[in-house]
Structure formats: C-alpha cells, structure tokens
Coordinates of C-alpha atoms in Angstrom, one line a residue:
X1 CA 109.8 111.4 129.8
X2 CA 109.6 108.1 127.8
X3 CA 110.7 105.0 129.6
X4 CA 113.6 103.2 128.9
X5 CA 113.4 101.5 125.1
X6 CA 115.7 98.8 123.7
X7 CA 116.0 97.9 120.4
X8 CA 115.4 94.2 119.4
X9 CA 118.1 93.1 120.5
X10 CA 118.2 94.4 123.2
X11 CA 122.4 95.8 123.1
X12 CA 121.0 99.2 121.6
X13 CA 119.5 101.6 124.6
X14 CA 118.0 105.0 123.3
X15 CA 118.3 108.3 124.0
X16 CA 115.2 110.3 122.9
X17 CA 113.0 112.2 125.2
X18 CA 109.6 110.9 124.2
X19 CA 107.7 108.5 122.1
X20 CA 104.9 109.1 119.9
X21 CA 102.7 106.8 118.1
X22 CA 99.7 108.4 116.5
X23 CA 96.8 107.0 114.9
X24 CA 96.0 109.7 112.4
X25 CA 97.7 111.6 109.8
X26 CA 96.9 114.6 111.2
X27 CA 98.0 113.5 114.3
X28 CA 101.1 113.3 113.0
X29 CA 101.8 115.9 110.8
X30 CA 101.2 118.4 113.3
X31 CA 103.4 116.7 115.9
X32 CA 106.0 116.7 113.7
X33 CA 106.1 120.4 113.0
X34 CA 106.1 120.9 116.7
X35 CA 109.4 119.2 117.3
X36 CA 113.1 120.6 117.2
X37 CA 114.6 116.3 116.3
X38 CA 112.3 113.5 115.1
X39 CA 113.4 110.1 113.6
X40 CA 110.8 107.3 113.0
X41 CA 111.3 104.3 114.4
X42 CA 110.2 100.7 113.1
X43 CA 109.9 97.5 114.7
X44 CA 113.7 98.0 116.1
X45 CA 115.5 95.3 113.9
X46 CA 118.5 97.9 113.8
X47 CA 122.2 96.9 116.0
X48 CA 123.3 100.4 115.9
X49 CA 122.2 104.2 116.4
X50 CA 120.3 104.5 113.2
X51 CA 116.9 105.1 114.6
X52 CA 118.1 106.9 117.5
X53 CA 117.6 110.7 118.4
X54 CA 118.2 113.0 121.5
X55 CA 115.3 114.4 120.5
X56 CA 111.8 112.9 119.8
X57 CA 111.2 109.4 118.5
X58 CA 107.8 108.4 116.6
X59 CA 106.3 104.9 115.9
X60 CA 103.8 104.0 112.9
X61 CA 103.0 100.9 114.9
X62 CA 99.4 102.1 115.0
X63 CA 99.3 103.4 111.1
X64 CA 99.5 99.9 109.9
X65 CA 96.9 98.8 106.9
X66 CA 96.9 98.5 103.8
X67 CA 94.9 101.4 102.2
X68 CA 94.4 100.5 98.4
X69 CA 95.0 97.0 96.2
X70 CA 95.1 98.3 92.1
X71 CA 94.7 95.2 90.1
X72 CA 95.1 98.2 87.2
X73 CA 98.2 99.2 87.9
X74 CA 99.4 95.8 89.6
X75 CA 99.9 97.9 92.9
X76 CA 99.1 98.1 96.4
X77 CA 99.3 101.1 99.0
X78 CA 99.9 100.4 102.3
X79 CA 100.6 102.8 105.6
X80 CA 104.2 102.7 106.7
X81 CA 104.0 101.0 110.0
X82 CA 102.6 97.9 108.5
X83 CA 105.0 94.6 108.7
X84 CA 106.0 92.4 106.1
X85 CA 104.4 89.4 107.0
X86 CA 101.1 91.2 107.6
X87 CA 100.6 92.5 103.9
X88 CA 101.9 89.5 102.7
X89 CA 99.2 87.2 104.4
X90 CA 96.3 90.1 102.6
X91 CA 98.0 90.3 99.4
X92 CA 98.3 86.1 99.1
X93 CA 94.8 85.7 99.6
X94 CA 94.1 88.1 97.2
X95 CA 96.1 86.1 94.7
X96 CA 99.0 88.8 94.8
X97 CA 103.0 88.4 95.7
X98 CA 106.0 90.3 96.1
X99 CA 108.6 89.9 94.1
X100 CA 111.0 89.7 97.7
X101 CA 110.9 89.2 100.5
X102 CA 113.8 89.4 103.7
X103 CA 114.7 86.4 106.2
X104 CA 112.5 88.0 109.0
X105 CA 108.6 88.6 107.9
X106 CA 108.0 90.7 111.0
X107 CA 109.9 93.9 109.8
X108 CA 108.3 97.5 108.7
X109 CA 108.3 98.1 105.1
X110 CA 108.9 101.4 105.5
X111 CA 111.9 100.9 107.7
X112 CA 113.4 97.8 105.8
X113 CA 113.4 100.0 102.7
X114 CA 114.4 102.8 104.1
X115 CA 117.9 100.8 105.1
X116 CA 118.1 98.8 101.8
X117 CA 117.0 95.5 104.3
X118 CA 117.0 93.3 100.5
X119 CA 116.4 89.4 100.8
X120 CA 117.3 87.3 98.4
X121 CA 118.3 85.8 94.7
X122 CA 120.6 86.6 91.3
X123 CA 117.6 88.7 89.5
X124 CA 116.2 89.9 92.5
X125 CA 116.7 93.4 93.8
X126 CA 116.7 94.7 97.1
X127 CA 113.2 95.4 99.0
X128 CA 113.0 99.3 97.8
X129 CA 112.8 98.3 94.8
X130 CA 109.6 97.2 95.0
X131 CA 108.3 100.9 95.9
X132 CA 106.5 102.8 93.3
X133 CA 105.8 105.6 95.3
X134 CA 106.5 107.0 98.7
X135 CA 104.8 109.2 101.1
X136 CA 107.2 112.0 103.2
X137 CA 105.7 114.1 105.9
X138 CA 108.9 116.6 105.8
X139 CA 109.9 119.2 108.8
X140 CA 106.9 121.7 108.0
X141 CA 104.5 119.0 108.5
X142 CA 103.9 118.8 104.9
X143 CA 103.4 115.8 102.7
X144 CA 105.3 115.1 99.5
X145 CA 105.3 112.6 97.4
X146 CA 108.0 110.7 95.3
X147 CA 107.1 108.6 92.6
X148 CA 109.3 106.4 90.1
X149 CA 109.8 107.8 86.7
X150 CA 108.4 110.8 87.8
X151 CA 111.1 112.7 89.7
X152 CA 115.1 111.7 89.5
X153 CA 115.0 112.4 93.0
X154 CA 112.7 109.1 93.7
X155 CA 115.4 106.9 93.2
X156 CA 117.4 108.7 96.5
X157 CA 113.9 108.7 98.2
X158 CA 113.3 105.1 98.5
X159 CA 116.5 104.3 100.6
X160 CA 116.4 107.6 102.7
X161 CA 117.6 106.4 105.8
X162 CA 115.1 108.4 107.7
X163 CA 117.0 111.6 106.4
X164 CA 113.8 113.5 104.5
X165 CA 110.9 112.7 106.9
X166 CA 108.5 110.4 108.0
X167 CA 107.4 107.5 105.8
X168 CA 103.8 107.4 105.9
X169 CA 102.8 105.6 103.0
X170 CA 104.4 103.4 100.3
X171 CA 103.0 101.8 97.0
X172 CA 104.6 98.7 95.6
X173 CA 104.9 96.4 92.8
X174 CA 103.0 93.5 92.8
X175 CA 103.1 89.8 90.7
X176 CA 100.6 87.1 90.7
X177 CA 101.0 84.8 93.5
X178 CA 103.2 82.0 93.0
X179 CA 104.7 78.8 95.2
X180 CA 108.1 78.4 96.5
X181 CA 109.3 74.4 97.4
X182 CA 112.1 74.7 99.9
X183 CA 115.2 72.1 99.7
X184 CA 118.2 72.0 101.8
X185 CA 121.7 70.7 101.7
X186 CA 124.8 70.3 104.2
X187 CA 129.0 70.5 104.1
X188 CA 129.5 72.7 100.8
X189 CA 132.6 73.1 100.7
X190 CA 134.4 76.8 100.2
X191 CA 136.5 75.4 97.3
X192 CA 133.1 74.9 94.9
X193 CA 133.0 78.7 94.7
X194 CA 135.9 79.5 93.2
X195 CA 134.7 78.4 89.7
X196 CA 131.3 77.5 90.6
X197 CA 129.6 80.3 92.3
X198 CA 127.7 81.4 89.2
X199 CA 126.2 77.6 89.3
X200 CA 125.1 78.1 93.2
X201 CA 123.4 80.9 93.2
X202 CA 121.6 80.8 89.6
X203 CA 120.2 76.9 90.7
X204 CA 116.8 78.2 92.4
X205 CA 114.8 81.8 93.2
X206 CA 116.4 82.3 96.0
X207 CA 119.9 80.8 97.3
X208 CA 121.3 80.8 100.9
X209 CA 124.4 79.4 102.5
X210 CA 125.4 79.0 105.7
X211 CA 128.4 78.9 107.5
X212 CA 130.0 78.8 111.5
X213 CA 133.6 79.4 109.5
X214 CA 134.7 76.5 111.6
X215 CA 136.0 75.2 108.5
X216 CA 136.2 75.0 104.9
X217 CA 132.4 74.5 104.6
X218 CA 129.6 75.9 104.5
X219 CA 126.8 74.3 107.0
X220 CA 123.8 74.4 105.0
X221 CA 122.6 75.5 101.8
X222 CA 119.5 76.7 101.5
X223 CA 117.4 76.6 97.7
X224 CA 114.4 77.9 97.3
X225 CA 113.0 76.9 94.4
X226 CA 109.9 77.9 92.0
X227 CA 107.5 75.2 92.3
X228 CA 106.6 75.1 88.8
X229 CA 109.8 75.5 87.4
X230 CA 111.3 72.3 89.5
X231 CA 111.2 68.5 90.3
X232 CA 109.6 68.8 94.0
X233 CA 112.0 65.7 94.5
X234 CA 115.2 66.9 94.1
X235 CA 118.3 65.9 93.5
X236 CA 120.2 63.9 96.6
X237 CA 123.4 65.9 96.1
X238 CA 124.0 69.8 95.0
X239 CA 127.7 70.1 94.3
X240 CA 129.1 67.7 96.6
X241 CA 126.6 68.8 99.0
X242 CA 124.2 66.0 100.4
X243 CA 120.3 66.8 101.0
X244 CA 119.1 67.1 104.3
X245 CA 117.0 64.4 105.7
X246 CA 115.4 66.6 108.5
X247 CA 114.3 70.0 108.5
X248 CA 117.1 72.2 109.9
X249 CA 117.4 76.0 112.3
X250 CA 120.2 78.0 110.2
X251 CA 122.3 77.6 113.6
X252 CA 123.5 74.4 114.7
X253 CA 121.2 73.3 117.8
X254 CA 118.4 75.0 117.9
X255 CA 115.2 73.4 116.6
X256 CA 113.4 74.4 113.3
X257 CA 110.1 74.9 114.4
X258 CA 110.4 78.4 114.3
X259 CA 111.7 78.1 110.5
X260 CA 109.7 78.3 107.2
X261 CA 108.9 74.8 105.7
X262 CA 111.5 72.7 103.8
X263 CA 112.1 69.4 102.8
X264 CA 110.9 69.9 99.2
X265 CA 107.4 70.6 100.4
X266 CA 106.0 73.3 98.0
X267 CA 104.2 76.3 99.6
X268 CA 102.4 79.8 99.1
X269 CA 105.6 82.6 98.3
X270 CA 105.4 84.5 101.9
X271 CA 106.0 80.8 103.7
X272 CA 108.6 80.0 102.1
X273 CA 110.5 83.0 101.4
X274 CA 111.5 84.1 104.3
X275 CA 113.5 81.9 106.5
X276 CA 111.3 82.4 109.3
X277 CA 107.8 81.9 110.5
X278 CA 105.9 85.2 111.4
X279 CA 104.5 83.7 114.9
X280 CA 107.7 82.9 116.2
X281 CA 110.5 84.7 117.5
X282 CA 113.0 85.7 114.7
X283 CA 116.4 84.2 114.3
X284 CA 118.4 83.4 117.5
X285 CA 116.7 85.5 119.7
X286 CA 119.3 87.5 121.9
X287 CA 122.1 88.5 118.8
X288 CA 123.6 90.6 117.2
X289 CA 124.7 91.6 113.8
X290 CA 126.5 92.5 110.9
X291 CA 126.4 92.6 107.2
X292 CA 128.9 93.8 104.1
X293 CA 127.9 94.2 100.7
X294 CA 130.7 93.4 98.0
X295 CA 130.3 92.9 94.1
X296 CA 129.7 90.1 92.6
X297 CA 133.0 90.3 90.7
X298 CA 134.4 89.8 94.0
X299 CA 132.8 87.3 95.9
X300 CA 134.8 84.6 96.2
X301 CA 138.1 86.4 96.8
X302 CA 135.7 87.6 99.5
X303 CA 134.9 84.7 101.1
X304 CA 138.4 83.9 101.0
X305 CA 139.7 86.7 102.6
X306 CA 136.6 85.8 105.3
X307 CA 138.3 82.4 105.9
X308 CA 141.6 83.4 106.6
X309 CA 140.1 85.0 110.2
X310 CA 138.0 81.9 110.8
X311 CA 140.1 81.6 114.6
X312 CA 138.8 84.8 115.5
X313 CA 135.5 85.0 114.0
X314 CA 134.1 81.2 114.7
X315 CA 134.3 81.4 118.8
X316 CA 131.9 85.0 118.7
X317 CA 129.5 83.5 116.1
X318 CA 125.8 81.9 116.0
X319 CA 126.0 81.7 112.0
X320 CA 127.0 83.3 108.8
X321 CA 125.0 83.7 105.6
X322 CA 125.6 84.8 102.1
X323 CA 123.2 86.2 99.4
X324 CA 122.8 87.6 96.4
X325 CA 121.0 90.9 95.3
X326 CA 120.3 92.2 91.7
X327 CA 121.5 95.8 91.2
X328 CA 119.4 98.7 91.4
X329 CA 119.8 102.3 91.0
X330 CA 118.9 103.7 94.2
X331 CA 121.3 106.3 95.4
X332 CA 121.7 104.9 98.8
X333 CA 121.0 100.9 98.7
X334 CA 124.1 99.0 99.5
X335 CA 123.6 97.5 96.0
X336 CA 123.7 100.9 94.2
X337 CA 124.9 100.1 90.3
X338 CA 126.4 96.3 91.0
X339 CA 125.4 92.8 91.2
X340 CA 125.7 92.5 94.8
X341 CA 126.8 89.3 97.5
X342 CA 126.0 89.7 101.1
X343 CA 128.1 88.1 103.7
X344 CA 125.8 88.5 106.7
X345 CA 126.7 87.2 110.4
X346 CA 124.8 86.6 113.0
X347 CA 127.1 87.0 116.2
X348 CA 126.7 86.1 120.0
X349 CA 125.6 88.7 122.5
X350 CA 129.3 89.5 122.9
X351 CA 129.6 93.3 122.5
X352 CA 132.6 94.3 123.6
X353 CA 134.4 90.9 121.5
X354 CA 132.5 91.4 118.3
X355 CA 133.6 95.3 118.2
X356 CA 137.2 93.9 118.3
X357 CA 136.5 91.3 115.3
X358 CA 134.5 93.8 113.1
X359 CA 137.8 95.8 112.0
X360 CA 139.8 92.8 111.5
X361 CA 137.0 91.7 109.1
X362 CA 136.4 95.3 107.5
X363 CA 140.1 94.9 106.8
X364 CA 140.0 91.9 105.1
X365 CA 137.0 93.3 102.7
X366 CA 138.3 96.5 101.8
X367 CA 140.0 95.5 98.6
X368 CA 136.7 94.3 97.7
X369 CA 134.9 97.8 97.8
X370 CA 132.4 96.8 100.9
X371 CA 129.6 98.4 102.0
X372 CA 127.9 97.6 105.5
X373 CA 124.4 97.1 105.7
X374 CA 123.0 100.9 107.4
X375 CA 121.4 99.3 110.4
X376 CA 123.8 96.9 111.8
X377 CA 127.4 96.8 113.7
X378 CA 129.9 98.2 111.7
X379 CA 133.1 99.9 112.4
X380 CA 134.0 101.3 109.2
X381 CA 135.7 104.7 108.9
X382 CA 133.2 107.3 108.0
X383 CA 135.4 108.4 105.0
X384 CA 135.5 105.5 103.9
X385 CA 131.3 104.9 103.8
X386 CA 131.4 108.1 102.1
X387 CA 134.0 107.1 99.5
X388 CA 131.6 104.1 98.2
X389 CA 128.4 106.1 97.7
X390 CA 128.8 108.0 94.1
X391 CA 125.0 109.8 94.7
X392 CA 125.9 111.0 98.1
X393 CA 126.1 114.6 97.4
X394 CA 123.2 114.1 95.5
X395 CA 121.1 112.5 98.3
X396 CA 122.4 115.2 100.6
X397 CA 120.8 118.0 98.4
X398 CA 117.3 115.8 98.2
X399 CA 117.7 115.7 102.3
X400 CA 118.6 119.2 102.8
X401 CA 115.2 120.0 100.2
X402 CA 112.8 117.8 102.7
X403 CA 114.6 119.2 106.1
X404 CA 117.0 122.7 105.3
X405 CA 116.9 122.8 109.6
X406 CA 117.9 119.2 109.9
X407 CA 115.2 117.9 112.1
X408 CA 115.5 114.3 110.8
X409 CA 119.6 114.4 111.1
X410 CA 121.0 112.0 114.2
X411 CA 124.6 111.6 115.3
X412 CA 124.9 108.7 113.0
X413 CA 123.8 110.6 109.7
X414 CA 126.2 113.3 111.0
X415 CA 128.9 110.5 111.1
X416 CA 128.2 108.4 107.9
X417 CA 126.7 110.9 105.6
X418 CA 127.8 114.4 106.6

C-alpha cells in the first residue's frame, strides 16, 4: 500500500494504490504493461485530480538527466523527470537557453508540457512548444515516438495530459544563451489597459502584472527585459506606474529573497526568467490556485469583468497575475489557435471559500471564450471545457491509438475530455 501522498500544496490527497519510481527504462516499461490504471506523476504542482488514479501512480523523479545536447540540430534530449531549473543550470553553461521559461523553475518538463504550464511574453509560446519530439511508453509497454513535422498527430502529443502514456523522454529547441535585466514598477492603474495594453505587454521579453483586486490597480509590474536590447537604467515611470526602489515578493509582505533578481540588474536567462529562485520554496508556500486563458481580443473587457467581483475575490486572495502567451497549434494547450492572456490567481488556503468564488468568476469570463489552466481549481462545466477545444475529437482518437483499454484514463479525463 503506498502511504499517504499530497500534492504540493498540500489540499489534493490521492487515491492510488501504489507508487513506483524506477530507475530504468526497462524497469518501467514492463511495470507499466503489468498494471490495469497508471498516470505519471511530476513534481505535484497540480490543485486538482489531474495526476490522480485509483489505480497505480509512477514517478520519473529518478529518470532525470539530460541524455543528448545537438549543437547540429540546436537540440537537447533530456529524460522526463528532469526539472526545469536543473536543465537550465546544464544548458546555460553550455552557452544554450530556452526560449521560456514558467514562474516556478522546480517543475517537470514533462509534466508542465503535458498541461500547457506556458510562462511568459507577446511572441512567446507556451512551454510545449519548445518540444521537438516526445517519447510515449503506451499501455503495451511499448515506446513510440512523436516528432514535429513528422506526424500531424505530434501537435496533440505534446500537451497530452497524461492521456497516451508515460513521457519518458522529450527533445527541445534550444537558442544561444542570452541575459535578462529585471525592472519593476508599482500602482498601474486598470484604466491604462483599455487603450494601452498592446503598449504593456510589447515594452520587454517578458511582462507580468500583479494585482490583490483591492482596487483599480495593479500592485506591481514586472518587465523583463533583453539586456542587449535595453537601457539597464530604466525609465523612473512606465505608464503612470513609478519604479520600485527595493526589490519586491509578488505578494504584499513577504520578503523577496526567495525571488529572482531585479532592480535593473542584468543576469543569465534562467535567473531571471522565472520569478523564482530554484533553492527556495516556490511562491507562497501553502496556496492554492487558479488560472483562465482568454484571447487577446478580449483582455481588457476581461479584466473588467474581473473587477466588478473585486469584494468577493480580494478577502480569499494572496495575488493575481496576468500574462501573455503567443499562439500555438497544439490541439490541447489552452492557447490553441489565439494570442492568449492569462489571468492567474494565487488564492489563500481557503477551500471550501475559493470553490464558492471560482463560479462567480467563471461567470464573469464566459463571454470571453475562457479556458482553465488543466492542472488547477476550476469549476467549469464539463460541456463547456469540451465546447472550447476544436481538436478534441481528434486528440481523443490519438489517445484511444496509444491506450484502446484506457489504462492512462482518470475520473478527471472522464469528466473534461470524455
């Protein structure tokens, strides 16, 4: 019997039987042909059932290194339990870079992708869309292998929500290494969206605001900005906004120590791009979360619609952020065929409260066409999930190819997809 397991966060308890981590492919692959329910589970950054099985549960924690750096192709290959932070340290020193990267450096790449987990920026797509190639071991045990521009079905592979097997390997896109200088702002106000959100969010790489939806503001905003493309000095006021004087935590209180460097001081991509340092504890700690997707056409009316419930949302809430993602074209990303904003908060451990508040706020977004981020706290109607995913039927074909006995399906696939 496998002892009681959490999630992060600690509000998600799960159900399976037993845990696995093996060490070797082989290990694995026959394993998984020996089990009736498998799902793969990553470094448990999820809020909901995602991950979850009543069956058997499997961890790559312990299949975790990079396996092959092509300065040819401008790839590397790494095994699917590795982290983030981890390949980015190896491929920085090796004078390499991602093009993205998320808030939290201490993620699985195979899980992040497989959950269209997408950081940051107008041109910038979504974390999958890095991958070149993915490795499946499928029900039988088998391997297969999905590789872009090789096989339509790729693009549903990459953000496969655990549905056709186990990730074991992944090759991704790489650039040249490059620096990032970090510069923060406080009080933008709300109103310098309406015409100027195009201005905001082109201004730097990567653009983060923040928000308690207290008021009309927004708390911080967050630039980061290519070193070579942009005076290190700044200017002392973005839109109204005034530059910070001290480095700042995203919520209001807690110190920024664990936080990646700011104040205009340039740095190596994978310190600066993520909000957070990789040897401290992510974020808020104790939390949890939620996230909806909405076109760029709409984000302001959005955001609008967002401040109207400011009452309710502001008492349950450590912080609110907003992105940008590029579009991409795979079948299953949140940012499937449009220009994407992200409205992201970050609640207090407060269940039974936020549950109440999410429909409220799924209200308010659904003239907007929202999408909810696959592994956090939604409340969405599953018809209505299934209404904003064109390629569904598609992806369920791909999923019932890998796994015709449903081995990788869950309750929540059942729910959202089915």
């Amino acid at each position: 019997m496998m002892q009681e397991e959490r999630n992060w966060a600690g509000n998600y308890r799960f159900s399976a039987a037993e845990l696995f981590e093996p060490e070797r492919m082989e290990q694995l692959q026959e394993w998984v042909a020996n089990r009736q329910q498998v799902r793969a589970l990553g470094t448990r950054h999820s809020f909901n059932s995602i991950a979850d099985t009543q069956g058997s549960l499997l961890s790559l924690k312990k299949m975790n290194q990079v396996l092959e750096l092509d300065h040819a192709r401008g790839t590397v290959t790494v095994e699917g339990g590795i982290r983030y932070g981890e390949l980015a340290a190896f491929l920085h020193n090796n004078n390499y870079a991602l093009h993205n990267l998320a808030s939290l450096p201490h993620i699985t790449i195979a899980g992040a992708c497989a959950t269209g987990t997408h950081g940051s920026g107008d041109r910038n797509g979504g974390l999958a869309t890095a991958v070149r190639s993915i490795e499946i071991v499928t029900a039988s045990g088998e391997t297969v292998v999905f590789t872009r521009g090789e096989q339509p079905e790729a693009e549903g592979a990459f953000v496969g929500l655990g549905a056709l097997g186990i990730v074991t390997k992944l090759t991704l896109d790489i650039m040249p290494t490059f620096d990032i200088s970090q510069l923060l702002y406080e009080n933008l106000a709300l109103s310098k969206l309406e015409n100027g959100f195009d201005d905001v969010y082109s201004s730097a790489y990567s653009v983060s605001l923040f928000t308690d939806w207290s008021s009309d503001r927004f708390n911080q905003v967050w630039l980061k900005h290519l070193a070579s493309a942009e005076d290190l000095r700044g200017a002392e006021e973005f839109h109204g906004a005034t530059r910070a004087v001290n480095s700042l935590h995203p919520v209001p209180g807690i110190s920024a120590e664990p936080c990646s460097e700011q104040l205009g001081k340039r740095g190596p991509w994978h310190e600066r791009l993520p909000h957070f340092r990789m040897e401290f504890t992510p974020s808020a700690g104790e939390e949890l979360q939620s996230e909806y997707f909405v076109p760029r056409k709409h984000a302001y009316a959005a955001l609008d619609a967002i401040h109207q419930l400011r009452e309710h949302i502001a008492p349950l809430l450590y912080i609110s952020e907003v992105r940008t993602i590029a579009a991409d074209q795979l079948w299953m990303s949140p940012s499937y065929g449009r220009d994407s904003v992200a409205i992201h908060f970050t609640w207090k451990p407060l269940g039974e409260a936020v549950q109440r508040i999410l429909p409220l706020i799924e209200a308010a977004l659904e003239p907007y066409e929202a999408r909810p981020h696959w592994g956090k706290l939604f409340t969405m109607a599953p018809e209505r999930v299934k209404s904003q995913y064109e390629k569904r039927l598609d992806f369920l074909s791909l999923a019932s190819k890998c796994d015709p006995q449903g081995k990788f399906r869950n309750s929540f696939l059942d729910r959202y997809l089915w």
